[in-house]
CSV table of C-alpha atoms and ligand atoms in Angstrom, one decimal:
chain,number,residue,atom,x,y,z
A,1,MET,CA,-99.8,-57.3,-22.3
A,2,GLY,CA,-99.5,-54.1,-24.2
A,3,LYS,CA,-97.3,-54.0,-27.3
A,4,GLU,CA,-94.7,-51.8,-25.7
A,5,LYS,CA,-91.7,-53.7,-24.6
A,6,VAL,CA,-90.4,-53.1,-21.1
A,7,LYS,CA,-87.2,-51.2,-21.3
A,8,GLN,CA,-84.0,-52.7,-20.0
A,9,TYR,CA,-80.8,-51.3,-18.5
A,10,TYR,CA,-77.3,-52.6,-18.0
A,11,ILE,CA,-74.9,-51.0,-15.6
A,12,GLU,CA,-71.2,-51.8,-15.5
A,13,THR,CA,-69.4,-50.5,-12.4
A,14,PHE,CA,-65.7,-49.9,-12.0
A,15,GLY,CA,-63.9,-48.8,-8.8
A,16,CYS,CA,-64.7,-48.3,-5.2
A,17,GLN,CA,-67.7,-48.9,-2.9
A,18,MET,CA,-68.8,-45.3,-3.5
A,19,ASN,CA,-69.3,-46.2,-7.1
A,20,VAL,CA,-71.0,-49.5,-6.3
A,21,HIS,CA,-73.5,-47.5,-4.2
A,22,ASP,CA,-73.9,-44.8,-6.9
A,23,SER,CA,-74.8,-47.6,-9.3
A,24,GLU,CA,-77.5,-48.8,-6.9
A,25,LYS,CA,-78.9,-45.3,-7.0
A,26,MET,CA,-78.9,-45.1,-10.8
A,27,ALA,CA,-80.6,-48.5,-10.8
A,28,GLY,CA,-83.2,-47.1,-8.4
A,29,ILE,CA,-83.9,-44.2,-10.7
A,30,LEU,CA,-84.2,-46.4,-13.7
A,31,LYS,CA,-86.5,-48.9,-11.9
A,32,SER,CA,-88.7,-46.1,-10.7
A,33,GLU,CA,-89.1,-45.1,-14.4
A,34,GLY,CA,-90.2,-48.6,-15.3
A,35,TYR,CA,-87.0,-50.1,-16.5
A,36,ILE,CA,-85.8,-53.6,-15.6
A,37,GLU,CA,-82.2,-54.9,-15.2
A,38,THR,CA,-80.6,-57.1,-17.8
A,39,GLY,CA,-77.3,-59.0,-17.3
A,40,SER,CA,-76.1,-58.2,-20.8
A,41,ALA,CA,-75.5,-55.0,-22.8
A,42,LYS,CA,-76.7,-56.7,-25.9
A,43,ASP,CA,-80.3,-56.7,-24.6
A,44,ALA,CA,-80.2,-53.2,-23.0
A,45,ASP,CA,-82.0,-50.0,-24.1
A,46,VAL,CA,-79.7,-48.0,-21.8
A,47,VAL,CA,-76.1,-48.9,-21.0
A,48,ILE,CA,-74.3,-47.1,-18.2
A,49,PHE,CA,-70.6,-47.3,-17.5
A,50,ASN,CA,-69.9,-46.1,-13.9
A,51,THR,CA,-66.2,-45.3,-14.2
A,52,CYS,CA,-63.2,-44.9,-11.9
A,53,SER,CA,-60.1,-42.8,-12.5
A,54,ILE,CA,-58.2,-43.4,-9.3
A,55,ARG,CA,-55.4,-45.2,-11.2
A,56,GLN,CA,-54.5,-45.4,-14.9
A,57,LYS,CA,-55.3,-49.1,-15.1
A,58,ALA,CA,-58.9,-48.6,-14.1
A,59,GLU,CA,-59.2,-45.9,-16.7
A,60,GLN,CA,-57.7,-48.1,-19.5
A,61,LYS,CA,-60.1,-50.9,-18.6
A,62,PHE,CA,-63.1,-48.6,-19.1
A,63,PHE,CA,-61.9,-47.2,-22.4
A,64,SER,CA,-61.4,-50.7,-23.8
A,65,GLU,CA,-64.9,-51.7,-22.7
A,66,LEU,CA,-66.3,-48.5,-24.3
A,67,GLY,CA,-64.6,-49.4,-27.6
A,68,ARG,CA,-66.2,-52.8,-27.5
A,69,ILE,CA,-69.7,-51.5,-27.3
A,70,LYS,CA,-69.3,-49.3,-30.4
A,71,SER,CA,-70.5,-52.0,-32.8
A,72,LEU,CA,-73.7,-52.5,-30.7
A,73,LYS,CA,-74.5,-48.8,-31.1
A,74,LYS,CA,-74.0,-49.1,-34.8
A,75,ARG,CA,-76.5,-51.9,-35.1
A,76,ARG,CA,-79.0,-50.3,-32.7
A,77,PRO,CA,-78.6,-46.5,-32.9
A,78,GLU,CA,-81.5,-46.1,-30.5
A,79,LEU,CA,-79.4,-47.6,-27.7
A,80,GLN,CA,-78.5,-45.0,-25.1
A,81,ILE,CA,-75.0,-45.1,-23.8
A,82,ALA,CA,-74.1,-43.0,-20.7
A,83,VAL,CA,-70.7,-42.6,-19.0
A,84,ALA,CA,-71.0,-41.8,-15.3
A,85,GLY,CA,-68.5,-41.7,-12.4
A,86,CYS,CA,-65.1,-40.1,-12.0
A,87,ILE,CA,-63.9,-40.2,-15.6
A,88,ALA,CA,-67.2,-38.6,-16.7
A,89,GLN,CA,-66.5,-35.7,-14.3
A,90,GLN,CA,-62.9,-35.3,-15.3
A,91,GLU,CA,-63.3,-35.6,-19.1
A,92,GLY,CA,-66.8,-34.2,-19.7
A,93,ILE,CA,-67.5,-33.4,-23.3
A,94,LYS,CA,-64.1,-34.8,-24.3
A,95,ILE,CA,-65.5,-38.3,-23.9
A,96,ILE,CA,-68.1,-37.7,-26.6
A,97,LYS,CA,-65.5,-36.2,-28.8
A,98,ARG,CA,-63.3,-39.2,-28.4
A,99,ALA,CA,-66.2,-41.7,-28.5
A,100,PRO,CA,-69.1,-40.3,-30.5
A,101,HIS,CA,-71.2,-43.4,-29.7
A,102,VAL,CA,-71.6,-42.0,-26.2
A,103,ASP,CA,-74.9,-40.1,-25.7
A,104,PHE,CA,-74.5,-38.8,-22.1
A,105,VAL,CA,-71.8,-37.9,-19.6
A,106,VAL,CA,-72.9,-37.7,-16.0
A,107,GLY,CA,-70.6,-36.8,-13.1
A,108,PRO,CA,-71.0,-38.4,-9.6
A,109,GLN,CA,-72.5,-35.2,-8.2
A,110,ASN,CA,-75.3,-35.3,-10.9
A,111,ILE,CA,-76.7,-38.8,-10.7
A,112,ASN,CA,-80.2,-37.2,-10.2
A,113,ALA,CA,-80.0,-35.9,-13.8
A,114,LEU,CA,-80.3,-39.5,-15.0
A,115,ARG,CA,-84.1,-39.2,-14.8
A,116,ASP,CA,-84.1,-36.2,-17.2
A,117,ILE,CA,-81.6,-37.9,-19.5
A,118,ILE,CA,-83.7,-40.9,-20.1
A,119,THR,CA,-87.0,-39.1,-20.3
A,120,SER,CA,-86.3,-35.8,-22.1
A,121,ARG,CA,-82.8,-36.2,-23.7
A,122,SER,CA,-82.2,-32.5,-23.3
A,123,ASP,CA,-78.5,-32.0,-22.7
A,124,SER,CA,-75.7,-34.5,-23.0
A,125,VAL,CA,-73.1,-33.4,-20.4
A,126,PHE,CA,-73.9,-33.1,-16.7
A,127,ILE,CA,-70.8,-32.3,-14.6
A,128,ASP,CA,-71.6,-29.1,-12.8
A,129,ASP,CA,-70.7,-28.8,-9.1
A,130,ASN,CA,-73.8,-29.7,-7.1
A,131,PRO,CA,-73.8,-28.1,-3.7
A,132,SER,CA,-77.3,-29.6,-3.0
A,133,ILE,CA,-76.1,-33.2,-3.4
A,134,THR,CA,-76.7,-33.8,0.3
A,135,GLU,CA,-80.3,-32.9,0.0
A,136,VAL,CA,-81.2,-35.1,-2.9
A,137,GLU,CA,-82.7,-38.4,-1.8
A,138,LEU,CA,-82.4,-41.0,-4.5
A,139,PRO,CA,-84.2,-44.4,-4.3
A,140,ALA,CA,-81.3,-47.0,-4.2
A,141,ASP,CA,-82.0,-50.4,-5.6
A,142,ARG,CA,-79.6,-52.4,-3.4
A,143,LYS,CA,-78.1,-55.6,-4.7
A,144,ASP,CA,-77.7,-57.1,-1.2
A,145,ASN,CA,-80.5,-57.9,1.2
A,146,VAL,CA,-78.4,-58.2,4.4
A,147,ARG,CA,-75.8,-55.4,4.2
A,148,ALA,CA,-76.3,-51.9,2.9
A,149,TRP,CA,-74.1,-49.0,1.9
A,150,ILE,CA,-75.1,-45.6,3.1
A,151,ASN,CA,-73.5,-42.3,2.0
A,152,ILE,CA,-73.0,-40.0,5.0
A,153,MET,CA,-70.9,-37.5,3.1
A,154,TYR,CA,-69.7,-36.6,-0.3
A,155,GLY,CA,-66.5,-35.3,-1.7
A,156,CYS,CA,-63.1,-34.7,-0.1
A,157,ASP,CA,-61.1,-31.6,1.0
A,158,ASN,CA,-57.8,-33.3,1.8
A,159,PHE,CA,-56.1,-33.0,-1.5
A,160,CYS,CA,-53.5,-35.7,-1.0
A,161,SER,CA,-51.1,-34.9,-3.7
A,162,TYR,CA,-51.6,-38.1,-5.7
A,163,CYS,CA,-55.3,-38.2,-5.5
A,164,ILE,CA,-57.9,-37.3,-8.2
A,165,VAL,CA,-61.0,-37.7,-5.9
A,166,PRO,CA,-61.2,-34.0,-4.7
A,167,TYR,CA,-61.3,-33.0,-8.4
A,168,THR,CA,-63.9,-35.6,-9.4
A,169,ARG,CA,-66.2,-35.7,-6.3
A,170,GLY,CA,-65.9,-32.1,-5.3
A,171,ARG,CA,-65.8,-30.4,-1.9
A,172,GLU,CA,-66.6,-32.3,1.3
A,173,LYS,CA,-70.3,-32.1,2.2
A,174,SER,CA,-72.0,-34.0,5.0
A,175,ARG,CA,-75.6,-35.3,4.8
A,176,ALA,CA,-78.1,-34.2,7.5
A,177,SER,CA,-78.1,-36.7,10.3
A,178,ARG,CA,-81.9,-37.0,10.2
A,179,SER,CA,-81.9,-38.1,6.6
A,180,ILE,CA,-79.2,-40.7,7.3
A,181,ILE,CA,-81.0,-42.0,10.3
A,182,ASN,CA,-84.3,-42.2,8.5
A,183,GLU,CA,-82.7,-44.2,5.7
A,184,ILE,CA,-81.2,-46.7,8.1
A,185,LYS,CA,-84.5,-47.0,10.0
A,186,ASP,CA,-86.2,-47.8,6.7
A,187,LEU,CA,-83.5,-50.5,6.0
A,188,ALA,CA,-84.0,-52.0,9.4
A,189,GLY,CA,-87.7,-52.3,8.6
A,190,LYS,CA,-86.7,-54.3,5.5
A,191,ASP,CA,-84.6,-56.7,7.7
A,192,TYR,CA,-81.2,-55.3,6.8
A,193,LYS,CA,-78.7,-56.3,9.5
A,194,GLU,CA,-75.6,-54.3,8.7
A,195,VAL,CA,-74.8,-50.8,7.4
A,196,THR,CA,-71.5,-49.5,6.1
A,197,LEU,CA,-71.3,-45.7,6.3
A,198,LEU,CA,-69.5,-44.3,3.3
A,199,GLY,CA,-67.4,-41.2,3.0
A,200,GLN,CA,-63.9,-40.3,1.8
A,201,ASN,CA,-63.0,-39.3,5.3
A,202,VAL,CA,-65.8,-40.3,7.7
A,203,ASN,CA,-64.0,-38.9,10.7
A,204,SER,CA,-64.6,-35.3,9.6
A,205,TYR,CA,-68.4,-35.9,9.3
A,206,MET,CA,-70.1,-32.8,10.7
A,207,SER,CA,-73.8,-31.8,10.6
A,208,ASP,CA,-75.8,-31.0,13.7
A,209,MET,CA,-73.6,-33.7,15.2
A,210,ASP,CA,-70.1,-35.2,14.7
A,211,PHE,CA,-69.2,-38.7,13.6
A,212,PRO,CA,-69.1,-40.3,17.1
A,213,GLY,CA,-72.5,-38.6,17.7
A,214,LEU,CA,-73.9,-40.1,14.5
A,215,LEU,CA,-72.7,-43.5,15.5
A,216,LYS,CA,-74.4,-43.2,18.8
A,217,GLU,CA,-77.7,-42.5,17.1
A,218,ILE,CA,-77.4,-45.3,14.6
A,219,ASN,CA,-76.4,-47.7,17.4
A,220,LYS,CA,-79.9,-47.1,18.9
A,221,ILE,CA,-81.8,-48.3,15.8
A,222,ASP,CA,-83.6,-51.6,16.5
A,223,GLY,CA,-82.9,-54.4,14.0
A,224,ILE,CA,-79.5,-53.1,12.8
A,225,GLU,CA,-76.9,-55.4,14.4
A,226,ARG,CA,-73.7,-54.2,12.9
A,227,ILE,CA,-72.2,-50.8,11.9
A,228,ARG,CA,-69.1,-50.3,9.8
A,229,PHE,CA,-67.6,-47.3,8.2
A,230,ILE,CA,-65.0,-46.4,5.5
A,231,THR,CA,-62.7,-44.6,5.1
A,232,SER,CA,-60.9,-43.1,8.1
A,233,HIS,CA,-58.1,-40.6,7.7
A,234,PRO,CA,-55.3,-41.2,10.3
A,235,LYS,CA,-55.0,-37.4,10.9
A,236,ASP,CA,-58.7,-37.2,12.0
A,237,LEU,CA,-58.9,-40.4,14.0
A,238,SER,CA,-59.8,-39.0,17.4
A,239,ASP,CA,-59.7,-40.7,20.9
A,240,GLU,CA,-63.4,-40.1,21.0
A,241,LEU,CA,-64.0,-42.2,18.0
A,242,ILE,CA,-61.7,-45.0,19.3
A,243,PHE,CA,-63.8,-45.1,22.5
A,244,ALA,CA,-67.0,-44.9,20.5
A,245,VAL,CA,-66.0,-48.0,18.6
A,246,ARG,CA,-65.1,-49.8,21.9
A,247,ASP,CA,-68.3,-48.8,23.7
A,248,MET,CA,-71.0,-49.1,21.1
A,249,GLU,CA,-72.0,-52.8,20.8
A,250,LYS,CA,-73.0,-52.6,17.2
A,251,VAL,CA,-69.9,-50.8,15.9
A,252,CYS,CA,-67.6,-53.5,14.6
A,253,GLU,CA,-64.0,-53.9,15.7
A,254,HIS,CA,-62.4,-53.3,12.3
A,255,ILE,CA,-60.9,-50.1,10.9
A,256,HIS,CA,-59.6,-49.4,7.5
A,257,LEU,CA,-56.8,-46.8,8.1
A,258,PRO,CA,-54.8,-46.0,5.0
A,259,LEU,CA,-51.1,-45.5,5.9
A,260,GLN,CA,-49.9,-44.9,2.2
A,261,SER,CA,-46.2,-44.9,3.2
A,262,GLY,CA,-44.0,-45.7,6.2
A,263,SER,CA,-41.6,-42.8,5.3
A,264,THR,CA,-42.4,-39.5,7.0
A,265,LYS,CA,-40.7,-37.7,4.2
A,266,ILE,CA,-43.0,-39.3,1.6
A,267,LEU,CA,-46.0,-38.7,3.8
A,268,GLY,CA,-45.1,-35.0,3.7
A,269,LEU,CA,-44.9,-35.0,-0.1
A,270,MET,CA,-48.2,-36.8,-0.2
A,271,ASN,CA,-49.8,-34.0,2.0
A,272,ARG,CA,-51.1,-36.6,4.4
A,273,LYS,CA,-50.5,-34.4,7.5
A,274,TYR,CA,-49.2,-37.1,9.8
A,275,THR,CA,-45.9,-38.7,10.5
A,276,TYR,CA,-45.2,-42.4,10.7
A,277,GLU,CA,-44.8,-42.0,14.4
A,278,ASP,CA,-48.2,-40.3,14.7
A,279,TYR,CA,-49.7,-43.2,12.8
A,280,LYS,CA,-48.0,-45.8,15.0
A,281,LYS,CA,-49.2,-44.1,18.1
A,282,LYS,CA,-52.8,-44.2,16.9
A,283,VAL,CA,-52.6,-47.8,16.0
A,284,GLY,CA,-51.0,-48.5,19.4
A,285,LYS,CA,-53.9,-46.9,21.1
A,286,LEU,CA,-56.5,-48.8,19.0
A,287,LYS,CA,-54.8,-52.1,19.9
A,288,GLU,CA,-54.4,-51.2,23.6
A,289,ILE,CA,-58.1,-50.2,23.9
A,290,MET,CA,-59.5,-53.0,21.7
A,291,PRO,CA,-57.0,-55.9,21.5
A,292,GLN,CA,-59.3,-57.8,19.2
A,293,ILE,CA,-59.5,-55.0,16.6
A,294,THR,CA,-58.4,-55.7,13.0
A,295,ILE,CA,-56.7,-53.0,11.0
A,296,THR,CA,-56.4,-52.9,7.2
A,297,SER,CA,-54.6,-50.3,5.1
A,298,ASP,CA,-53.7,-48.9,1.7
A,299,ILE,CA,-50.1,-48.5,0.5
A,300,ILE,CA,-48.7,-46.7,-2.5
A,301,ALA,CA,-45.4,-48.1,-4.0
A,302,GLY,CA,-43.0,-45.8,-5.8
A,303,PHE,CA,-44.4,-42.3,-5.1
A,304,PRO,CA,-42.2,-39.6,-6.6
A,305,GLN,CA,-38.8,-39.2,-4.8
A,306,GLU,CA,-39.3,-42.4,-2.9
A,307,THR,CA,-35.8,-43.9,-2.4
A,308,ASP,CA,-34.8,-47.4,-1.5
A,309,GLU,CA,-34.5,-46.1,2.1
A,310,ASP,CA,-38.0,-44.7,2.1
A,311,HIS,CA,-39.3,-48.0,0.6
A,312,LYS,CA,-37.5,-49.9,3.4
A,313,GLU,CA,-39.3,-47.7,5.9
A,314,THR,CA,-42.6,-48.9,4.4
A,315,VAL,CA,-41.5,-52.5,4.7
A,316,LYS,CA,-40.5,-51.9,8.3
A,317,ALA,CA,-43.9,-50.3,9.0
A,318,LEU,CA,-45.7,-53.4,7.6
A,319,ASN,CA,-43.6,-55.6,9.9
A,320,GLU,CA,-44.1,-53.3,12.9
A,321,ILE,CA,-47.9,-52.8,12.5
A,322,GLU,CA,-48.8,-56.2,11.2
A,323,PHE,CA,-52.0,-55.2,9.3
A,324,ASP,CA,-54.7,-57.8,8.8
A,325,GLY,CA,-54.7,-56.9,5.1
A,326,VAL,CA,-53.4,-54.3,2.7
A,327,PHE,CA,-54.4,-52.9,-0.6
A,328,ALA,CA,-51.2,-51.9,-2.3
A,329,PHE,CA,-50.8,-50.1,-5.6
A,330,LYS,CA,-48.1,-48.7,-7.8
A,331,PHE,CA,-48.1,-44.9,-7.8
A,332,SER,CA,-50.1,-43.8,-10.9
A,333,PRO,CA,-49.7,-40.2,-12.0
A,334,ARG,CA,-53.2,-38.6,-12.3
A,335,PRO,CA,-53.4,-35.6,-14.6
A,336,GLY,CA,-54.0,-32.4,-12.7
A,337,THR,CA,-52.7,-33.7,-9.3
A,338,ARG,CA,-49.6,-32.2,-7.8
A,339,ALA,CA,-47.7,-35.5,-7.6
A,340,SER,CA,-48.1,-36.1,-11.3
A,341,ASN,CA,-45.8,-33.1,-11.9
A,342,MET,CA,-43.3,-33.7,-9.1
A,343,ASN,CA,-39.6,-34.2,-9.8
A,344,GLY,CA,-38.2,-37.6,-9.2
A,345,GLN,CA,-40.8,-39.9,-10.8
A,346,VAL,CA,-39.8,-43.5,-10.0
A,347,PRO,CA,-39.2,-45.8,-13.0
A,348,GLU,CA,-42.0,-48.4,-13.6
A,349,ASP,CA,-39.7,-51.4,-13.0
A,350,ILE,CA,-38.7,-50.1,-9.6
A,351,LYS,CA,-42.3,-49.5,-8.7
A,352,SER,CA,-43.1,-53.0,-9.7
A,353,ASP,CA,-40.3,-54.5,-7.6
A,354,ARG,CA,-41.3,-52.5,-4.6
A,355,LEU,CA,-45.0,-53.5,-5.0
A,356,TYR,CA,-44.0,-57.1,-5.3
A,357,GLU,CA,-41.9,-57.0,-2.1
A,358,ILE,CA,-44.8,-55.2,-0.2
A,359,LEU,CA,-47.3,-57.8,-1.3
A,360,GLU,CA,-45.0,-60.7,-0.5
A,361,ILE,CA,-44.3,-59.5,3.0
A,362,GLN,CA,-48.0,-58.6,3.6
A,363,ASN,CA,-49.3,-61.9,2.3
A,364,LYS,CA,-47.3,-63.8,4.9
A,365,ILE,CA,-48.5,-61.4,7.7
A,366,THR,CA,-52.1,-61.8,6.5
A,367,GLU,CA,-51.9,-65.5,6.6
A,368,ARG,CA,-50.2,-65.6,10.0
A,369,LYS,CA,-52.9,-63.3,11.4
A,370,ASN,CA,-55.7,-65.3,10.0
A,371,LYS,CA,-54.2,-68.5,11.5
A,372,GLU,CA,-54.5,-66.8,14.9
A,373,PHE,CA,-58.3,-67.2,14.5
A,374,LYS,CA,-58.0,-71.0,14.3
A,375,GLY,CA,-59.8,-72.7,17.2
A,376,THR,CA,-61.6,-69.5,18.3
A,377,LEU,CA,-65.3,-68.9,18.5
A,378,GLN,CA,-66.6,-66.1,16.2
A,379,GLU,CA,-69.9,-64.4,15.7
A,380,ILE,CA,-70.7,-64.3,12.0
A,381,LEU,CA,-73.4,-62.6,10.0
A,382,ILE,CA,-74.5,-64.9,7.2
A,383,GLU,CA,-74.5,-63.0,3.9
A,384,GLY,CA,-75.5,-65.8,1.5
A,385,LYS,CA,-74.2,-68.7,-0.5
A,386,ASP,CA,-70.5,-68.8,-1.2
A,387,GLU,CA,-70.1,-67.5,-4.7
A,388,LYS,CA,-67.5,-70.0,-5.8
A,389,ASP,CA,-68.4,-73.1,-3.9
A,390,THR,CA,-72.1,-73.6,-3.9
A,391,GLY,CA,-71.9,-76.1,-1.1
A,392,ARG,CA,-71.3,-73.4,1.5
A,393,PHE,CA,-72.6,-70.3,3.1
A,394,THR,CA,-70.4,-67.3,3.6
A,395,GLY,CA,-70.4,-64.7,6.3
A,396,ARG,CA,-68.1,-62.3,8.1
A,397,THR,CA,-66.8,-61.9,11.6
A,398,ARG,CA,-67.3,-58.5,13.3
A,399,THR,CA,-63.6,-58.0,12.5
A,400,ASN,CA,-64.4,-58.4,8.8
A,401,LYS,CA,-62.8,-61.8,8.2
A,402,ILE,CA,-64.7,-63.9,5.6
A,403,VAL,CA,-65.8,-67.2,7.0
A,404,ASN,CA,-67.2,-70.1,4.9
A,405,ILE,CA,-69.4,-72.6,6.6
A,406,PRO,CA,-71.2,-75.8,5.5
A,407,LEU,CA,-74.8,-75.4,4.4
A,408,LYS,CA,-77.2,-76.4,7.2
A,409,ASN,CA,-81.0,-76.5,7.0
A,410,ASN,CA,-81.6,-74.2,9.9
A,411,VAL,CA,-79.2,-71.5,8.9
A,412,LYS,CA,-80.2,-68.7,6.4
A,413,PRO,CA,-78.9,-65.4,5.2
A,414,ALA,CA,-79.2,-62.5,7.7
A,415,ASP,CA,-78.7,-65.0,10.7
A,416,ILE,CA,-76.1,-64.1,13.2
A,417,ILE,CA,-74.5,-67.3,14.5
A,418,THR,CA,-71.5,-68.5,16.5
A,419,VAL,CA,-69.0,-70.7,14.7
A,420,LYS,CA,-65.8,-72.4,15.6
A,421,ILE,CA,-62.9,-71.6,13.1
A,422,THR,CA,-61.5,-74.8,11.8
A,423,ARG,CA,-59.2,-73.6,9.0
A,424,ALA,CA,-57.5,-70.4,8.0
A,425,GLY,CA,-56.2,-69.4,4.6
A,426,ARG,CA,-55.0,-66.1,3.3
A,427,HIS,CA,-58.3,-65.0,1.8
A,428,SER,CA,-60.8,-66.6,4.1
A,429,LEU,CA,-61.5,-68.7,7.2
A,430,GLU,CA,-63.6,-71.9,7.5
A,431,GLY,CA,-65.9,-72.6,10.4
A,432,ASP,CA,-68.3,-75.1,11.8
A,433,ILE,CA,-71.6,-74.3,13.3
A,434,LEU,CA,-71.7,-75.1,17.0
B,501,5AD,N1,-51.8,-43.9,-7.5
B,501,5AD,C1,-51.8,-45.1,-6.8
B,501,5AD,N2,-52.7,-45.3,-5.8
B,501,5AD,C2,-53.6,-44.3,-5.5
B,501,5AD,N3,-54.6,-44.3,-4.6
B,501,5AD,C3,-55.2,-43.1,-4.8
B,501,5AD,N4,-54.7,-42.4,-5.8
B,501,5AD,C4,-53.6,-43.1,-6.3
B,501,5AD,C5,-52.7,-42.9,-7.3
B,501,5AD,N5,-52.7,-41.8,-8.0
B,501,5AD,C6,-54.8,-45.3,-3.6
B,501,5AD,C7,-54.6,-44.8,-2.2
B,501,5AD,C8,-56.0,-44.7,-1.7
B,501,5AD,C9,-56.7,-45.8,-2.4
B,501,5AD,C10,-58.2,-45.7,-2.4
B,501,5AD,O1,-56.2,-45.7,-3.7
B,501,5AD,O2,-53.9,-45.8,-1.5
B,501,5AD,O3,-56.1,-44.9,-0.3
B,502,SF4,FE1,-58.0,-39.0,-1.9
B,502,SF4,FE2,-56.8,-38.2,0.3
B,502,SF4,FE3,-59.3,-37.6,-0.1
B,502,SF4,FE4,-58.7,-40.2,0.4
B,502,SF4,S1,-58.4,-38.4,1.8
B,502,SF4,S2,-60.1,-39.4,-1.2
B,502,SF4,S3,-56.7,-40.3,-0.6
B,502,SF4,S4,-57.6,-36.9,-1.3
């Protein structure tokens, strides 16, 4: 052993799957530079916060974590602290002005700059638009050995009036199909069984082929058994895609289709470009063509100018559509977005009441829908040991329901097995191996 200590990194990730995967890429860069991971900031030579600014709560959480690490930097001035992700993009140099213990600020389009940062320490802020992001291939160090996230596109052009993403992740750009397919073939060679294609609006993927075309190519890759994708925008969900999901045996029967509001007036103010009726028709078609499909959604409570009547329309939509699950949030004004300056901001207590009602109604629906699985046979992909209860394995149905099963000698992660569902709760199902 030489005298030089192996350098260690610690990454803390906030926010969505896109960030989770960006963190895997940052880890990949650091590993290729000889760093190893540590589970604690205390032991690290480099600490990276991969931040989220989608709602104010996520932002506050990050700034309090950032404050906490200040004393560590005081004790060890050689510690490098980097802020990455959406807050980095939005705030740039302001982060260093506010928190001088931060060394580097790296936006989501400039992850590749991390290599320069740790080796040469030239600049400290990397937030330029990066039109060549789709050409940069970064070595991801994936946390999971069974399921993998794959970027198929970056950025978003939709400018929903509440959303910060188009400002932090830039214009929509699709990755070349060849490079996506090569990455997935490589994963298949490493025994990965499932891929989730990531984009803010995967339905508008366009390179030398469109999204259904891309699915067709991925569907041919030997070894990959399941294909998922997030997120779909209702305005771009085409019949062709619905049929592609039905006809390609590896594409799973689950779609995350954010509705946001059941009021067509509010959808207009949100710049979503569909009416509630349009949405309902698409869901009707999905269910007609694939009765087994599960549908999940996002809802925003208390958008500006949302009246009690508008809120009731959202409640009605939940009851009509019966989603399998919903992520619901109080509207959070994001600086720079159109909705943050709209008239008719809804008071916080009303937002809370509406959110509470949405969650209460949806929880009952989720539980009821899960109970429908009781007694059925389901194909599940084993992901690994159940995190909370070490006595069980956990896996998912094709429809994305979590199923816990007892540990059995002949079952291991990455197996695809058939189980009989014996119990159903709100968060997960339980099954027995046949
Ligand atoms: N306030 C509340 N929720 C938001 N989302 C995005 N921006 C905001 C905001 N400003 C929600 C949307 C989106 C999900 C990822 O986050 O529902 O679909
Ligand atoms: Fe945000 Fe709308 Fe783009 Fe989704 S589609 S990232 S909600 S702007």
